[in-house]
């Protein structure tokens, strides 16, 4: 169905709903690469005027990716909760934006409508929202999940400790784990990206992390971010898998490019839940996403990259995950060109994930061929923390020596918690005090004078 | 005041990983020396990404080998970074040049700047000579030096020169610790439209703990003979001798 809009004496026509959405998106290189971006700034605003007047329900009758051809579309449509949608069913997309910002849309109300919001609705409304709107609405939504620690509570900011090593050396990984723990990092997960793709190598790392966690009674969960089929094989061998990880995307074809479908995710979800390893909760899945993944697999179906990203959250929420994060700047400048585009995408992803009811975190990051630097990351991590982001990823000194990109540093977590008065997950916070990493008031001890017996013991055992 | 737990202990732990552990802190921040050290590493990586390849200098180094200089359809570095599709196509001038030079050969080598002209300038010729020494019994076409090149630019180049196999030597995406790493991508039956699954990759070729040019050349020699024997390349050629092409290594593709 074609759409058109008259703006300042000029008529702007769009072939279909996908074209309106793509043109309404803030400028980004991935949509330009796909030939989907608005061809002028005026046309972008025309698309937003058009979008604002469309009914929210249009996405229930008009599929952007055909229902028959795509299991992600089928998942989204078949699991749509009409009762949850009822309170917002009468709204236009513009009206939805205004309602989200109103006082009527408080935390419990937003949680109640989450299953009535489709990923396409979330993406569409985000295109009508400024940065501060994305922050203000996300900040009202708390999504609480748990395994051995509880993620997403008010006044908390959790962190993934990412102790990667270029050769998967267990001692090198353990040393980076210790470095993170001493900065109060690791309450969301201690999660390693293995350099090797093999099942035996991943099993070795899973056992090593589990022994370390057991030995020091650390109330967190570990994860080796290997392919879901590897995790299934590892669980069959009886290795101690806490969380099953997988990268997911917003179409069946893009997921096929990752070597997965919904069936294998269901199988892994059931297998990990059956292990019953969580102590305070039963969320066992960990997903990563990122704008551009569908386009890079040529599986975007002519849909803009931010809408495809929101559809990936539609996949994630079917599996009650403990953690979901966008790896926002990892994919490179052909999808998000510079700091401005990365910052906007990070805020959109966090907002869309939270609106859909996900425990949304972010890998605030960039590669060396993107026009971005540490100042941009400082901005994004600060904005996301104001927005109530559930967790952030930290590596020693911001330098991931295995994946060759820059994420946040352990120090950044200290900065964020300090300037915004936030604390780690309650179980982890208590442990930090118990072992002497933190003082009773929660502040991290000055380590040169305060090295506790615990720190001495763990460091000596590794050295 | 920066601080660490125990210098002797941490010195031992630091030897177990190249990661930036035990940096100490000033308040909640990194000590200034660590901030500047990081900025220097990032600056070197950025300079490597944006450096221009000096084709004439490479050609002089390669003499007396015959050399053809080409460029992709990406007119400048900013466009190159945004539009990988343009970096996979030959410019009209380059296509005409190769058409005129067309002559059948077994192997054509392409030296492409990729994402680290610095790495290519410093190490590509040595790597190329090591590779050629492994393939002395085969007919090698002219060496093609390609600016603004992505990996797949070797497809139209190999096709135009009638090569049975194309080998792209290209600068990999620089990291903070290594900014001059090279990668080799081999494709049997090069022609426009080949997918990355039809190539074999040898990555992380550099002097800071990476693969040596000799080891990389030996691996290429084995792969290339297998490709010619089995008339294919890519995932079907993979075995234990070949490093897996992981997502993180696909930077310049």
Tab-separated table of C-alpha atoms in Angstrom, chain A residues 29 32-33 164-166 169 171-173 175-176 178-179 182-183 195 197 330 333-334 337 341 366-374 396-399 401-406 409 411-412 414-415 418 444-448 451 455-456 459-460 462-463, chain B residues 1-6 8-10 12-14 16-31 38-39 41-42 45-46 49-50 77-85 88 115 150 173-178 244 246-248 251 253:
chain	number	residue	atom	x	y	z
A	29	UNK	CA	25.292	4.199	7.159
A	32	UNK	CA	22.424	4.034	3.152
A	33	UNK	CA	24.338	0.886	2.212
A	164	UNK	CA	38.839	-12.704	26.949
A	165	UNK	CA	42.266	-14.064	25.998
A	166	UNK	CA	43.612	-14.469	22.425
A	169	UNK	CA	44.776	-19.442	28.269
A	171	UNK	CA	45.457	-18.618	33.747
A	172	UNK	CA	45.276	-15.458	31.653
A	173	UNK	CA	41.487	-15.575	31.774
A	175	UNK	CA	43.861	-13.176	35.998
A	176	UNK	CA	41.430	-10.952	34.080
A	178	UNK	CA	40.370	-11.311	39.345
A	179	UNK	CA	41.068	-7.855	37.922
A	182	UNK	CA	38.536	-6.279	42.373
A	183	UNK	CA	36.727	-3.483	40.512
A	195	UNK	CA	38.963	-17.768	20.596
A	197	UNK	CA	35.214	-22.707	18.258
A	330	UNK	CA	31.014	-3.801	17.009
A	333	UNK	CA	31.244	1.862	10.161
A	334	UNK	CA	29.357	0.466	7.181
A	337	UNK	CA	29.487	5.228	10.885
A	341	UNK	CA	25.197	7.063	15.013
A	366	UNK	CA	33.578	0.688	18.779
A	367	UNK	CA	36.117	-0.575	16.304
A	368	UNK	CA	39.204	1.209	15.078
A	369	UNK	CA	37.769	1.906	11.640
A	370	UNK	CA	34.717	3.712	13.053
A	371	UNK	CA	34.786	7.492	13.585
A	372	UNK	CA	34.483	7.151	17.331
A	373	UNK	CA	36.623	7.361	20.437
A	374	UNK	CA	36.519	7.138	24.230
A	396	UNK	CA	40.332	-4.580	31.471
A	397	UNK	CA	41.421	-1.150	30.272
A	398	UNK	CA	38.708	-1.059	27.538
A	399	UNK	CA	40.918	-3.231	25.311
A	401	UNK	CA	42.697	-8.369	23.258
A	402	UNK	CA	40.844	-11.284	21.640
A	403	UNK	CA	38.147	-9.559	19.585
A	404	UNK	CA	40.259	-6.437	18.826
A	405	UNK	CA	37.709	-3.772	19.674
A	406	UNK	CA	37.158	-1.342	22.514
A	409	UNK	CA	36.749	-0.628	31.151
A	411	UNK	CA	37.078	1.591	35.797
A	412	UNK	CA	34.067	2.874	33.850
A	414	UNK	CA	33.299	2.475	39.125
A	415	UNK	CA	32.738	5.903	37.566
A	418	UNK	CA	29.913	6.574	41.794
A	444	UNK	CA	35.780	-0.335	46.955
A	445	UNK	CA	38.772	-0.519	49.226
A	446	UNK	CA	42.055	1.154	48.394
A	447	UNK	CA	43.770	-2.042	47.456
A	448	UNK	CA	47.372	-1.195	48.174
A	451	UNK	CA	44.405	-6.160	50.394
A	455	UNK	CA	42.424	-11.036	47.678
A	456	UNK	CA	45.827	-12.308	48.752
A	459	UNK	CA	45.938	-13.778	43.689
A	460	UNK	CA	48.483	-16.197	45.081
A	462	UNK	CA	46.590	-17.758	40.318
A	463	UNK	CA	50.141	-16.436	40.205
B	1	UNK	CA	48.020	8.012	43.731
B	2	UNK	CA	47.704	4.864	41.714
B	3	UNK	CA	47.613	1.572	43.501
B	4	UNK	CA	47.873	-2.144	42.865
B	5	UNK	CA	47.380	-5.129	45.128
B	6	UNK	CA	50.906	-6.384	45.328
B	8	UNK	CA	55.171	-8.893	42.671
B	9	UNK	CA	51.952	-10.923	42.482
B	10	UNK	CA	50.495	-8.745	39.758
B	12	UNK	CA	53.286	-12.585	37.608
B	13	UNK	CA	49.616	-12.347	36.678
B	14	UNK	CA	50.343	-9.788	33.977
B	16	UNK	CA	49.657	-14.604	31.720
B	17	UNK	CA	47.701	-12.236	29.482
B	18	UNK	CA	48.194	-9.316	27.084
B	19	UNK	CA	45.020	-7.793	28.606
B	20	UNK	CA	45.392	-4.458	30.395
B	21	UNK	CA	45.020	-5.787	33.939
B	22	UNK	CA	46.248	-4.235	37.204
B	23	UNK	CA	46.321	-0.710	35.819
B	24	UNK	CA	45.750	0.880	39.210
B	25	UNK	CA	43.408	3.794	39.685
B	26	UNK	CA	43.200	7.460	40.520
B	27	UNK	CA	39.939	7.953	42.343
B	28	UNK	CA	37.737	5.836	40.106
B	29	UNK	CA	39.637	6.652	36.940
B	30	UNK	CA	42.593	5.236	35.061
B	31	UNK	CA	45.990	6.749	35.872
B	38	UNK	CA	45.663	3.746	25.286
B	39	UNK	CA	45.358	6.906	23.190
B	41	UNK	CA	47.567	2.627	20.605
B	42	UNK	CA	44.272	3.945	19.259
B	45	UNK	CA	45.389	1.976	14.690
B	46	UNK	CA	43.519	5.010	13.308
B	49	UNK	CA	43.197	2.644	8.799
B	50	UNK	CA	43.515	6.045	7.123
B	77	UNK	CA	38.691	6.568	2.311
B	78	UNK	CA	35.432	7.797	3.877
B	79	UNK	CA	33.406	6.209	1.050
B	80	UNK	CA	35.520	3.068	1.233
B	81	UNK	CA	34.674	2.608	4.919
B	82	UNK	CA	30.962	3.198	4.362
B	83	UNK	CA	30.506	1.257	1.150
B	84	UNK	CA	32.138	-2.188	1.168
B	85	UNK	CA	30.259	-2.972	-2.058
B	88	UNK	CA	34.687	-5.104	-4.170
B	115	UNK	CA	42.050	-1.689	6.551
B	150	UNK	CA	38.112	-5.311	-0.055
B	173	UNK	CA	41.379	-4.377	10.749
B	174	UNK	CA	43.880	-2.928	13.237
B	175	UNK	CA	43.524	-3.640	16.925
B	176	UNK	CA	45.088	-1.700	19.770
B	177	UNK	CA	47.915	-4.185	20.242
B	178	UNK	CA	48.595	-5.035	16.573
B	244	UNK	CA	39.012	-21.470	11.018
B	246	UNK	CA	36.049	-16.793	12.585
B	247	UNK	CA	33.791	-13.766	12.635
B	248	UNK	CA	36.387	-11.548	14.223
B	251	UNK	CA	37.183	-7.460	9.197
B	253	UNK	CA	35.785	-8.658	3.846
